[in-house]
Amino acid sequence: MSAHSHLDGQLPHEPERATLEGRNKVLGFWLFLGGETVLFGTLFSAFLALRDQVGDGNPTSQELFKLSLVAIATVLLLTSSLTSVFAIQAMHRNQVKSMQLWLIVTVVLGLGFLGLEIYEFFHYVHEGHKFSTSAFSSSFYTLVGFHGAHVLFGIVWISLLIGQVYRKGLTVVTAPKVYVAGMYWHFIDVVWVFIFTVVYLMGKVG
Amino acid sequence: MAANHTTHSEEPAKRHKHEGPRKHIVAYIFSMLLTLVAFATVIGGEINASFTYILLLVMAVLQVIIQMGFWMHMKDRGHLFPIVGILTGVFVVFTIVIMAEYWTWW
């Protein structure tokens, strides 16, 4: 809609939708997110079906979970979702430096989240809650660990994009990539909302 | 060519309307509040279990609607396809969850 402004060397209004390739990338990414929803749905259903199968003498979710740690992790991830929104808004204003800064903040917050999760798993293993301890522990580590792996992937992805934008600048080629990475990050956050609700809070209630 | 893009600031003549950060901050505050209520309900532990479950699910669904609406732009124009896609995904997921529970325990 604003391809005209591209003629004088300025980025169009919404650079992620300026080209057909960019629009297709966004559309294709929604399809991918639909598939991811189903993937996490199956992991959730496995966890819900097995979460009470603890076995004799193994730690239950009530004994195990520390809500303070989960609360801090939640705040970190929620905030990183907000900073990635700021990055996209800066992109729409064509402020590359500010966009890069917000992306870096997002990555740092993501790393903080990941650090907490690694510490948490470490602590659980110490408490005798290993991957193969019970059906509960296996389904727990599969679901939460899969989400953690997604966070790690997002951190690597956004970091690489920061490097690419630094080298090539913000163009109609790089803008859709940043936009799509932002969508991915929000999706990870949305999945976490269900994880802290279904796994941790409901696990604590019993 | 790429460098040109980065140095341009907004020209008043063709400035587009850019949304400010305000409504995103409001969405963030709402998300935080919903999270706080959910955690407080469980830590307080006063309310009976089945009611807590319902309350937690309502908090989660509300938060997801806020986040997808504002942060993933699903409330904006031209997002019918993503909405239909996500709703289809949610339908599939609910079917899977109910089926898995039913198969395992009844």
mmCIF file of N, CA and C in Angstrom, chain A residues 2 4-6 8-11 13 17 27 30-31 33-34 37-38 41-42 44-46 48-51 53 67 70-71 74-75 78-79 81-82 85-86 88-89 92-96 168-171 179 183 186-187 189-190 193-194 196-198 201-202 204-206, chain B residues 1-6 8-11 14 16-22 24-25 28 31-32 35 38-39 42-43 48-50 52-54 56-57 59-61 63-64 67-68 70-74 79 81-83 85-86 89-90 92-93 96-98 100-101 104-105:
data_model
loop_
_atom_site.group_PDB
_atom_site.id
_atom_site.type_symbol
_atom_site.label_atom_id
_atom_site.label_comp_id
_atom_site.label_asym_id
_atom_site.label_seq_id
_atom_site.Cartn_x
_atom_site.Cartn_y
_atom_site.Cartn_z
ATOM 1 N N SER A 2 2.089 1.095 0.442
ATOM 2 C CA SER A 2 2.892 2.299 0.493
ATOM 3 C C SER A 2 4.202 2.088 -0.259
ATOM 4 N N HIS A 4 5.029 3.327 -2.859
ATOM 5 C CA HIS A 4 5.493 4.575 -3.471
ATOM 6 C C HIS A 4 6.625 5.209 -2.688
ATOM 7 N N SER A 5 6.540 5.078 -1.366
ATOM 8 C CA SER A 5 7.551 5.739 -0.556
ATOM 9 C C SER A 5 8.893 5.022 -0.649
ATOM 10 N N HIS A 6 8.887 3.830 -1.235
ATOM 11 C CA HIS A 6 10.122 3.095 -1.374
ATOM 12 C C HIS A 6 11.011 3.726 -2.449
ATOM 13 N N ASP A 8 11.857 6.786 -3.017
ATOM 14 C CA ASP A 8 12.857 7.744 -2.578
ATOM 15 C C ASP A 8 13.742 7.193 -1.466
ATOM 16 N N GLY A 9 13.929 5.878 -1.470
ATOM 17 C CA GLY A 9 14.905 5.279 -0.581
ATOM 18 C C GLY A 9 14.441 5.098 0.840
ATOM 19 N N GLN A 10 13.145 5.363 1.089
ATOM 20 C CA GLN A 10 12.651 5.192 2.444
ATOM 21 C C GLN A 10 11.920 3.866 2.558
ATOM 22 N N LEU A 11 11.972 3.274 3.736
ATOM 23 C CA LEU A 11 11.247 2.028 3.935
ATOM 24 C C LEU A 11 9.747 2.294 3.920
ATOM 25 N N HIS A 13 5.729 1.851 4.953
ATOM 26 C CA HIS A 13 5.118 1.964 6.272
ATOM 27 C C HIS A 13 5.222 0.663 7.075
ATOM 28 N N ARG A 17 5.193 -6.219 5.252
ATOM 29 C CA ARG A 17 4.144 -6.578 4.298
ATOM 30 C C ARG A 17 4.344 -5.904 2.952
ATOM 31 N N LEU A 27 2.139 -15.221 6.544
ATOM 32 C CA LEU A 27 1.064 -16.210 6.414
ATOM 33 C C LEU A 27 1.567 -17.613 6.737
ATOM 34 N N TRP A 30 1.992 -18.213 10.375
ATOM 35 C CA TRP A 30 0.754 -18.528 11.098
ATOM 36 C C TRP A 30 0.433 -20.007 10.964
ATOM 37 N N LEU A 31 0.661 -20.570 9.791
ATOM 38 C CA LEU A 31 0.427 -22.006 9.613
ATOM 39 C C LEU A 31 1.327 -22.801 10.552
ATOM 40 N N LEU A 33 2.589 -21.781 13.353
ATOM 41 C CA LEU A 33 2.125 -21.625 14.733
ATOM 42 C C LEU A 33 0.908 -22.510 15.013
ATOM 43 N N GLY A 34 0.050 -22.702 13.991
ATOM 44 C CA GLY A 34 -1.064 -23.638 14.150
ATOM 45 C C GLY A 34 -0.554 -25.036 14.454
ATOM 46 N N THR A 37 0.765 -25.185 17.961
ATOM 47 C CA THR A 37 -0.326 -25.271 18.929
ATOM 48 C C THR A 37 -0.725 -26.722 19.147
ATOM 49 N N VAL A 38 -0.858 -27.461 18.054
ATOM 50 C CA VAL A 38 -1.262 -28.863 18.174
ATOM 51 C C VAL A 38 -0.160 -29.673 18.866
ATOM 52 N N GLY A 41 -0.317 -28.954 22.394
ATOM 53 C CA GLY A 41 -1.560 -29.541 22.885
ATOM 54 C C GLY A 41 -1.397 -31.011 23.218
ATOM 55 N N THR A 42 -0.689 -31.754 22.376
ATOM 56 C CA THR A 42 -0.488 -33.183 22.650
ATOM 57 C C THR A 42 0.375 -33.362 23.900
ATOM 58 N N PHE A 44 0.589 -31.263 26.396
ATOM 59 C CA PHE A 44 -0.270 -30.923 27.534
ATOM 60 C C PHE A 44 -1.200 -32.081 27.876
ATOM 61 N N SER A 45 -1.785 -32.704 26.857
ATOM 62 C CA SER A 45 -2.730 -33.789 27.131
ATOM 63 C C SER A 45 -2.012 -34.960 27.783
ATOM 64 N N ALA A 46 -0.765 -35.248 27.342
ATOM 65 C CA ALA A 46 0.001 -36.315 27.984
ATOM 66 C C ALA A 46 0.262 -35.960 29.441
ATOM 67 N N LEU A 48 -1.478 -33.896 31.401
ATOM 68 C CA LEU A 48 -2.715 -33.922 32.187
ATOM 69 C C LEU A 48 -3.127 -35.344 32.515
ATOM 70 N N ALA A 49 -2.882 -36.262 31.572
ATOM 71 C CA ALA A 49 -3.293 -37.639 31.803
ATOM 72 C C ALA A 49 -2.387 -38.331 32.826
ATOM 73 N N LEU A 50 -1.139 -37.886 32.935
ATOM 74 C CA LEU A 50 -0.164 -38.630 33.741
ATOM 75 C C LEU A 50 0.301 -37.905 34.993
ATOM 76 N N ARG A 51 -0.247 -36.716 35.256
ATOM 77 C CA ARG A 51 0.374 -35.889 36.295
ATOM 78 C C ARG A 51 0.205 -36.425 37.707
ATOM 79 N N GLN A 53 0.413 -39.718 38.357
ATOM 80 C CA GLN A 53 1.092 -41.026 38.403
ATOM 81 C C GLN A 53 2.507 -40.852 38.925
ATOM 82 N N LEU A 67 6.779 -21.854 43.928
ATOM 83 C CA LEU A 67 6.058 -20.875 43.119
ATOM 84 C C LEU A 67 6.812 -19.554 42.977
ATOM 85 N N VAL A 70 8.870 -19.759 39.882
ATOM 86 C CA VAL A 70 8.019 -19.716 38.691
ATOM 87 C C VAL A 70 7.500 -18.304 38.449
ATOM 88 N N ALA A 71 7.181 -17.601 39.551
ATOM 89 C CA ALA A 71 6.669 -16.236 39.408
ATOM 90 C C ALA A 71 7.717 -15.323 38.784
ATOM 91 N N THR A 74 8.023 -16.088 35.157
ATOM 92 C CA THR A 74 6.870 -15.564 34.423
ATOM 93 C C THR A 74 7.019 -14.073 34.155
ATOM 94 N N VAL A 75 7.454 -13.336 35.175
ATOM 95 C CA VAL A 75 7.645 -11.889 35.001
ATOM 96 C C VAL A 75 8.688 -11.628 33.914
ATOM 97 N N LEU A 78 7.114 -12.484 30.434
ATOM 98 C CA LEU A 78 6.084 -11.500 30.084
ATOM 99 C C LEU A 78 6.709 -10.181 29.661
ATOM 100 N N THR A 79 7.701 -9.754 30.442
ATOM 101 C CA THR A 79 8.355 -8.483 30.132
ATOM 102 C C THR A 79 9.077 -8.566 28.791
ATOM 103 N N SER A 81 8.207 -10.243 26.306
ATOM 104 C CA SER A 81 7.203 -10.148 25.250
ATOM 105 C C SER A 81 6.885 -8.679 24.955
ATOM 106 N N LEU A 82 6.797 -7.885 26.026
ATOM 107 C CA LEU A 82 6.537 -6.455 25.851
ATOM 108 C C LEU A 82 7.695 -5.775 25.123
ATOM 109 N N VAL A 85 7.556 -6.290 21.513
ATOM 110 C CA VAL A 85 6.572 -5.405 20.877
ATOM 111 C C VAL A 85 7.204 -4.045 20.598
ATOM 112 N N PHE A 86 7.953 -3.536 21.585
ATOM 113 C CA PHE A 86 8.623 -2.251 21.398
ATOM 114 C C PHE A 86 9.596 -2.311 20.224
ATOM 115 N N ILE A 88 9.306 -4.144 17.507
ATOM 116 C CA ILE A 88 8.549 -4.091 16.253
ATOM 117 C C ILE A 88 8.021 -2.675 16.010
ATOM 118 N N GLN A 89 7.604 -2.009 17.097
ATOM 119 C CA GLN A 89 7.126 -0.623 16.932
ATOM 120 C C GLN A 89 8.258 0.286 16.463
ATOM 121 N N HIS A 92 8.684 -0.183 12.846
ATOM 122 C CA HIS A 92 7.689 0.531 12.046
ATOM 123 C C HIS A 92 7.987 2.026 11.963
ATOM 124 N N ARG A 93 8.709 2.548 12.950
ATOM 125 C CA ARG A 93 9.102 3.949 12.900
ATOM 126 C C ARG A 93 10.445 4.119 12.219
ATOM 127 N N ASN A 94 11.001 2.995 11.747
ATOM 128 C CA ASN A 94 12.279 3.026 11.039
ATOM 129 C C ASN A 94 13.432 3.465 11.952
ATOM 130 N N GLN A 95 13.302 3.160 13.231
ATOM 131 C CA GLN A 95 14.397 3.486 14.161
ATOM 132 C C GLN A 95 15.178 2.209 14.452
ATOM 133 N N VAL A 96 16.202 1.985 13.615
ATOM 134 C CA VAL A 96 16.894 0.698 13.673
ATOM 135 C C VAL A 96 17.631 0.515 14.996
ATOM 136 N N LYS A 168 23.274 -5.768 7.355
ATOM 137 C CA LYS A 168 22.567 -5.440 6.118
ATOM 138 C C LYS A 168 21.595 -4.279 6.253
ATOM 139 N N GLY A 169 21.345 -3.844 7.464
ATOM 140 C CA GLY A 169 20.375 -2.777 7.663
ATOM 141 C C GLY A 169 18.958 -3.313 7.623
ATOM 142 N N LEU A 170 18.019 -2.407 7.901
ATOM 143 C CA LEU A 170 16.610 -2.795 7.882
ATOM 144 C C LEU A 170 16.071 -2.591 6.476
ATOM 145 N N THR A 171 15.712 -3.689 5.799
ATOM 146 C CA THR A 171 15.209 -3.606 4.434
ATOM 147 C C THR A 171 13.901 -4.379 4.335
ATOM 148 N N TYR A 179 9.896 -9.373 12.144
ATOM 149 C CA TYR A 179 8.472 -9.397 12.504
ATOM 150 C C TYR A 179 8.040 -10.802 12.906
ATOM 151 N N MET A 183 6.610 -12.570 16.406
ATOM 152 C CA MET A 183 5.413 -13.404 16.558
ATOM 153 C C MET A 183 5.744 -14.697 17.299
ATOM 154 N N HIS A 186 6.098 -14.072 21.014
ATOM 155 C CA HIS A 186 4.800 -13.944 21.690
ATOM 156 C C HIS A 186 4.156 -15.311 21.872
ATOM 157 N N PHE A 187 4.287 -16.147 20.857
ATOM 158 C CA PHE A 187 3.687 -17.479 20.944
ATOM 159 C C PHE A 187 4.287 -18.259 22.113
ATOM 160 N N ASP A 189 5.514 -17.045 24.747
ATOM 161 C CA ASP A 189 4.971 -16.454 25.965
ATOM 162 C C ASP A 189 3.570 -16.979 26.252
ATOM 163 N N VAL A 190 2.758 -17.090 25.193
ATOM 164 C CA VAL A 190 1.385 -17.581 25.363
ATOM 165 C C VAL A 190 1.398 -19.029 25.852
ATOM 166 N N VAL A 193 2.044 -19.110 29.513
ATOM 167 C CA VAL A 193 0.866 -18.785 30.327
ATOM 168 C C VAL A 193 0.119 -20.064 30.690
ATOM 169 N N PHE A 194 -0.023 -20.963 29.702
ATOM 170 C CA PHE A 194 -0.721 -22.212 30.001
ATOM 171 C C PHE A 194 0.141 -23.149 30.844
ATOM 172 N N PHE A 196 2.403 -22.254 33.213
ATOM 173 C CA PHE A 196 2.386 -21.912 34.642
ATOM 174 C C PHE A 196 1.007 -22.115 35.240
ATOM 175 N N THR A 197 -0.045 -21.995 34.423
ATOM 176 C CA THR A 197 -1.382 -22.247 34.947
ATOM 177 C C THR A 197 -1.623 -23.737 35.183
ATOM 178 N N VAL A 198 -1.418 -24.537 34.130
ATOM 179 C CA VAL A 198 -1.804 -25.950 34.194
ATOM 180 C C VAL A 198 -0.786 -26.770 34.978
ATOM 181 N N LEU A 201 0.541 -23.995 38.841
ATOM 182 C CA LEU A 201 -0.497 -23.572 39.776
ATOM 183 C C LEU A 201 -1.479 -24.706 40.059
ATOM 184 N N MET A 202 -1.960 -25.376 39.004
ATOM 185 C CA MET A 202 -2.891 -26.485 39.243
ATOM 186 C C MET A 202 -2.188 -27.640 39.940
ATOM 187 N N LYS A 204 0.068 -27.297 42.181
ATOM 188 C CA LYS A 204 0.167 -26.911 43.579
ATOM 189 C C LYS A 204 -1.171 -27.116 44.286
ATOM 190 N N VAL A 205 -2.258 -26.860 43.540
ATOM 191 C CA VAL A 205 -3.585 -27.055 44.132
ATOM 192 C C VAL A 205 -3.834 -28.545 44.349
ATOM 193 N N GLY A 206 -3.366 -29.378 43.388
ATOM 194 C CA GLY A 206 -3.483 -30.821 43.527
ATOM 195 C C GLY A 206 -4.720 -31.396 42.899
ATOM 196 N N MET B 1 22.722 0.794 -0.321
ATOM 197 C CA MET B 1 21.268 0.870 -0.483
ATOM 198 C C MET B 1 20.588 0.672 0.852
ATOM 199 N N ALA B 2 21.134 -0.285 1.573
ATOM 200 C CA ALA B 2 20.508 -0.561 2.859
ATOM 201 C C ALA B 2 20.774 0.572 3.840
ATOM 202 N N ALA B 3 21.938 1.170 3.704
ATOM 203 C CA ALA B 3 22.318 2.208 4.654
ATOM 204 C C ALA B 3 21.384 3.413 4.548
ATOM 205 N N ASN B 4 20.875 3.668 3.336
ATOM 206 C CA ASN B 4 19.958 4.786 3.153
ATOM 207 C C ASN B 4 18.747 4.670 4.058
ATOM 208 N N HIS B 5 18.273 3.437 4.146
ATOM 209 C CA HIS B 5 17.061 3.228 4.910
ATOM 210 C C HIS B 5 17.239 3.623 6.358
ATOM 211 N N THR B 6 18.402 3.340 6.876
ATOM 212 C CA THR B 6 18.566 3.482 8.310
ATOM 213 C C THR B 6 18.704 4.941 8.717
ATOM 214 N N HIS B 8 17.204 7.572 7.429
ATOM 215 C CA HIS B 8 16.038 8.425 7.252
ATOM 216 C C HIS B 8 15.238 8.575 8.522
ATOM 217 N N SER B 9 14.912 9.781 8.855
ATOM 218 C CA SER B 9 13.950 9.962 9.930
ATOM 219 C C SER B 9 12.596 10.271 9.290
ATOM 220 N N GLU B 10 11.589 10.410 10.134
ATOM 221 C CA GLU B 10 10.255 10.591 9.578
ATOM 222 C C GLU B 10 10.130 11.957 8.917
ATOM 223 N N GLU B 11 9.625 11.953 7.709
ATOM 224 C CA GLU B 11 9.346 13.234 7.069
ATOM 225 C C GLU B 11 7.913 13.605 7.386
ATOM 226 N N LYS B 14 4.858 12.844 4.792
ATOM 227 C CA LYS B 14 4.256 11.535 4.559
ATOM 228 C C LYS B 14 4.364 10.653 5.804
ATOM 229 N N HIS B 16 3.179 8.376 8.535
ATOM 230 C CA HIS B 16 2.019 7.532 8.774
ATOM 231 C C HIS B 16 1.681 7.574 10.247
ATOM 232 N N LYS B 17 0.451 7.215 10.531
ATOM 233 C CA LYS B 17 0.076 7.163 11.933
ATOM 234 C C LYS B 17 0.712 5.932 12.576
ATOM 235 N N HIS B 18 1.546 6.157 13.550
ATOM 236 C CA HIS B 18 2.148 5.048 14.277
ATOM 237 C C HIS B 18 1.470 4.932 15.622
ATOM 238 N N GLU B 19 1.156 3.701 15.986
ATOM 239 C CA GLU B 19 0.538 3.510 17.285
ATOM 240 C C GLU B 19 1.603 3.691 18.368
ATOM 241 N N GLY B 20 1.216 4.349 19.422
ATOM 242 C CA GLY B 20 2.147 4.563 20.516
ATOM 243 C C GLY B 20 2.276 3.313 21.368
ATOM 244 N N PRO B 21 3.181 3.359 22.354
ATOM 245 C CA PRO B 21 3.379 2.184 23.203
ATOM 246 C C PRO B 21 2.312 2.018 24.271
ATOM 247 N N ARG B 22 1.398 3.013 24.382
ATOM 248 C CA ARG B 22 0.537 3.050 25.552
ATOM 249 C C ARG B 22 -0.333 1.803 25.700
ATOM 250 N N HIS B 24 0.053 -1.072 24.541
ATOM 251 C CA HIS B 24 0.822 -2.280 24.819
ATOM 252 C C HIS B 24 1.227 -2.353 26.278
ATOM 253 N N ILE B 25 1.520 -1.182 26.848
ATOM 254 C CA ILE B 25 1.843 -1.151 28.276
ATOM 255 C C ILE B 25 0.604 -1.515 29.088
ATOM 256 N N TYR B 28 0.225 -5.125 28.964
ATOM 257 C CA TYR B 28 1.235 -5.727 29.850
ATOM 258 C C TYR B 28 0.770 -5.682 31.300
ATOM 259 N N SER B 31 -1.923 -8.206 31.834
ATOM 260 C CA SER B 31 -1.350 -9.552 31.911
ATOM 261 C C SER B 31 -0.744 -9.801 33.278
ATOM 262 N N MET B 32 0.000 -8.800 33.775
ATOM 263 C CA MET B 32 0.634 -8.921 35.085
ATOM 264 C C MET B 32 -0.403 -9.095 36.183
ATOM 265 N N THR B 35 -1.859 -12.518 36.079
ATOM 266 C CA THR B 35 -0.878 -13.465 36.618
ATOM 267 C C THR B 35 -0.844 -13.394 38.139
ATOM 268 N N ALA B 38 -3.813 -15.055 39.698
ATOM 269 C CA ALA B 38 -3.701 -16.507 39.613
ATOM 270 C C ALA B 38 -2.757 -17.045 40.684
ATOM 271 N N PHE B 39 -1.585 -16.417 40.804
ATOM 272 C CA PHE B 39 -0.618 -16.882 41.805
ATOM 273 C C PHE B 39 -1.161 -16.675 43.222
ATOM 274 N N VAL B 42 -3.629 -19.309 44.381
ATOM 275 C CA VAL B 42 -3.037 -20.600 44.751
ATOM 276 C C VAL B 42 -2.244 -20.485 46.049
ATOM 277 N N ILE B 43 -1.454 -19.404 46.190
ATOM 278 C CA ILE B 43 -0.631 -19.253 47.394
ATOM 279 C C ILE B 43 -1.526 -19.033 48.612
ATOM 280 N N ASN B 48 -11.794 -23.492 47.541
ATOM 281 C CA ASN B 48 -11.732 -24.935 47.276
ATOM 282 C C ASN B 48 -11.198 -25.240 45.880
ATOM 283 N N ALA B 49 -10.697 -26.458 45.725
ATOM 284 C CA ALA B 49 -9.876 -26.810 44.565
ATOM 285 C C ALA B 49 -10.592 -26.624 43.231
ATOM 286 N N SER B 50 -11.831 -27.098 43.128
ATOM 287 C CA SER B 50 -12.474 -27.060 41.820
ATOM 288 C C SER B 50 -12.760 -25.629 41.383
ATOM 289 N N THR B 52 -10.910 -23.041 42.289
ATOM 290 C CA THR B 52 -9.598 -22.503 41.924
ATOM 291 C C THR B 52 -9.238 -22.883 40.496
ATOM 292 N N TYR B 53 -9.511 -24.150 40.137
ATOM 293 C CA TYR B 53 -9.230 -24.614 38.763
ATOM 294 C C TYR B 53 -9.921 -23.730 37.735
ATOM 295 N N ILE B 54 -11.210 -23.503 37.965
ATOM 296 C CA ILE B 54 -11.981 -22.701 37.007
ATOM 297 C C ILE B 54 -11.430 -21.283 36.932
ATOM 298 N N LEU B 56 -8.402 -20.251 37.623
ATOM 299 C CA LEU B 56 -7.100 -20.250 36.958
ATOM 300 C C LEU B 56 -7.266 -20.305 35.445
ATOM 301 N N LEU B 57 -8.185 -21.175 34.987
ATOM 302 C CA LEU B 57 -8.383 -21.308 33.541
ATOM 303 C C LEU B 57 -8.925 -20.019 32.939
ATOM 304 N N MET B 59 -8.446 -16.977 34.102
ATOM 305 C CA MET B 59 -7.317 -16.031 34.080
ATOM 306 C C MET B 59 -6.430 -16.289 32.869
ATOM 307 N N ALA B 60 -6.103 -17.570 32.638
ATOM 308 C CA ALA B 60 -5.200 -17.923 31.532
ATOM 309 C C ALA B 60 -5.814 -17.553 30.189
ATOM 310 N N VAL B 61 -7.107 -17.893 30.016
ATOM 311 C CA VAL B 61 -7.747 -17.613 28.726
ATOM 312 C C VAL B 61 -7.831 -16.105 28.484
ATOM 313 N N GLN B 63 -5.845 -13.836 29.639
ATOM 314 C CA GLN B 63 -4.517 -13.329 29.357
ATOM 315 C C GLN B 63 -4.088 -13.635 27.919
ATOM 316 N N VAL B 64 -4.433 -14.842 27.468
ATOM 317 C CA VAL B 64 -4.073 -15.219 26.103
ATOM 318 C C VAL B 64 -4.827 -14.347 25.096
ATOM 319 N N GLN B 67 -3.085 -10.987 25.066
ATOM 320 C CA GLN B 67 -1.763 -11.006 24.436
ATOM 321 C C GLN B 67 -1.846 -11.238 22.938
ATOM 322 N N MET B 68 -2.717 -12.173 22.527
ATOM 323 C CA MET B 68 -2.822 -12.426 21.085
ATOM 324 C C MET B 68 -3.479 -11.246 20.385
ATOM 325 N N PHE B 70 -3.470 -7.944 21.283
ATOM 326 C CA PHE B 70 -2.661 -6.738 21.186
ATOM 327 C C PHE B 70 -1.280 -7.021 20.620
ATOM 328 N N TRP B 71 -0.614 -8.070 21.136
ATOM 329 C CA TRP B 71 0.790 -8.245 20.788
ATOM 330 C C TRP B 71 0.978 -9.009 19.486
ATOM 331 N N MET B 72 0.039 -9.883 19.168
ATOM 332 C CA MET B 72 0.164 -10.585 17.893
ATOM 333 C C MET B 72 -0.782 -9.965 16.867
ATOM 334 N N HIS B 73 -1.311 -8.799 17.181
ATOM 335 C CA HIS B 73 -2.093 -7.976 16.248
ATOM 336 C C HIS B 73 -3.349 -8.653 15.738
ATOM 337 N N MET B 74 -3.892 -9.614 16.502
ATOM 338 C CA MET B 74 -5.024 -10.342 15.938
ATOM 339 C C MET B 74 -6.304 -9.526 15.946
ATOM 340 N N HIS B 79 -6.905 -9.944 9.788
ATOM 341 C CA HIS B 79 -6.344 -11.085 10.501
ATOM 342 C C HIS B 79 -7.368 -12.215 10.656
ATOM 343 N N PHE B 81 -7.764 -14.825 8.711
ATOM 344 C CA PHE B 81 -7.138 -16.131 8.472
ATOM 345 C C PHE B 81 -6.415 -16.649 9.719
ATOM 346 N N PRO B 82 -5.537 -15.821 10.346
ATOM 347 C CA PRO B 82 -4.894 -16.295 11.574
ATOM 348 C C PRO B 82 -5.890 -16.681 12.655
ATOM 349 N N ILE B 83 -6.977 -15.896 12.785
ATOM 350 C CA ILE B 83 -7.951 -16.204 13.832
ATOM 351 C C ILE B 83 -8.614 -17.549 13.571
ATOM 352 N N GLY B 85 -7.382 -19.941 11.797
ATOM 353 C CA GLY B 85 -6.350 -20.972 11.950
ATOM 354 C C GLY B 85 -6.128 -21.339 13.409
ATOM 355 N N ILE B 86 -5.985 -20.304 14.261
ATOM 356 C CA ILE B 86 -5.721 -20.571 15.676
ATOM 357 C C ILE B 86 -6.923 -21.260 16.326
ATOM 358 N N GLY B 89 -6.848 -24.785 15.494
ATOM 359 C CA GLY B 89 -5.832 -25.438 16.309
ATOM 360 C C GLY B 89 -6.338 -25.702 17.720
ATOM 361 N N VAL B 90 -7.003 -24.703 18.305
ATOM 362 C CA VAL B 90 -7.531 -24.848 19.668
ATOM 363 C C VAL B 90 -8.570 -25.962 19.725
ATOM 364 N N VAL B 92 -8.727 -28.607 17.750
ATOM 365 C CA VAL B 92 -8.005 -29.879 17.652
ATOM 366 C C VAL B 92 -7.393 -30.228 19.007
ATOM 367 N N VAL B 93 -6.783 -29.215 19.646
ATOM 368 C CA VAL B 93 -6.117 -29.450 20.929
ATOM 369 C C VAL B 93 -7.115 -29.909 21.988
ATOM 370 N N ILE B 96 -7.954 -33.424 21.466
ATOM 371 C CA ILE B 96 -6.866 -34.318 21.868
ATOM 372 C C ILE B 96 -6.835 -34.478 23.390
ATOM 373 N N VAL B 97 -6.962 -33.348 24.098
ATOM 374 C CA VAL B 97 -6.889 -33.401 25.561
ATOM 375 C C VAL B 97 -8.016 -34.264 26.119
ATOM 376 N N ILE B 98 -9.243 -34.020 25.645
ATOM 377 C CA ILE B 98 -10.392 -34.775 26.159
ATOM 378 C C ILE B 98 -10.248 -36.258 25.830
ATOM 379 N N ALA B 100 -7.452 -37.967 25.253
ATOM 380 C CA ALA B 100 -6.376 -38.601 26.015
ATOM 381 C C ALA B 100 -6.828 -38.897 27.439
ATOM 382 N N GLU B 101 -7.516 -37.927 28.056
ATOM 383 C CA GLU B 101 -8.016 -38.128 29.407
ATOM 384 C C GLU B 101 -9.017 -39.287 29.432
ATOM 385 N N THR B 104 -7.390 -42.695 28.975
ATOM 386 C CA THR B 104 -6.550 -43.151 30.075
ATOM 387 C C THR B 104 -7.338 -43.507 31.317
ATOM 388 N N TRP B 105 -8.391 -42.747 31.599
ATOM 389 C CA TRP B 105 -8.981 -42.881 32.939
ATOM 390 C C TRP B 105 -10.428 -43.375 32.985
#
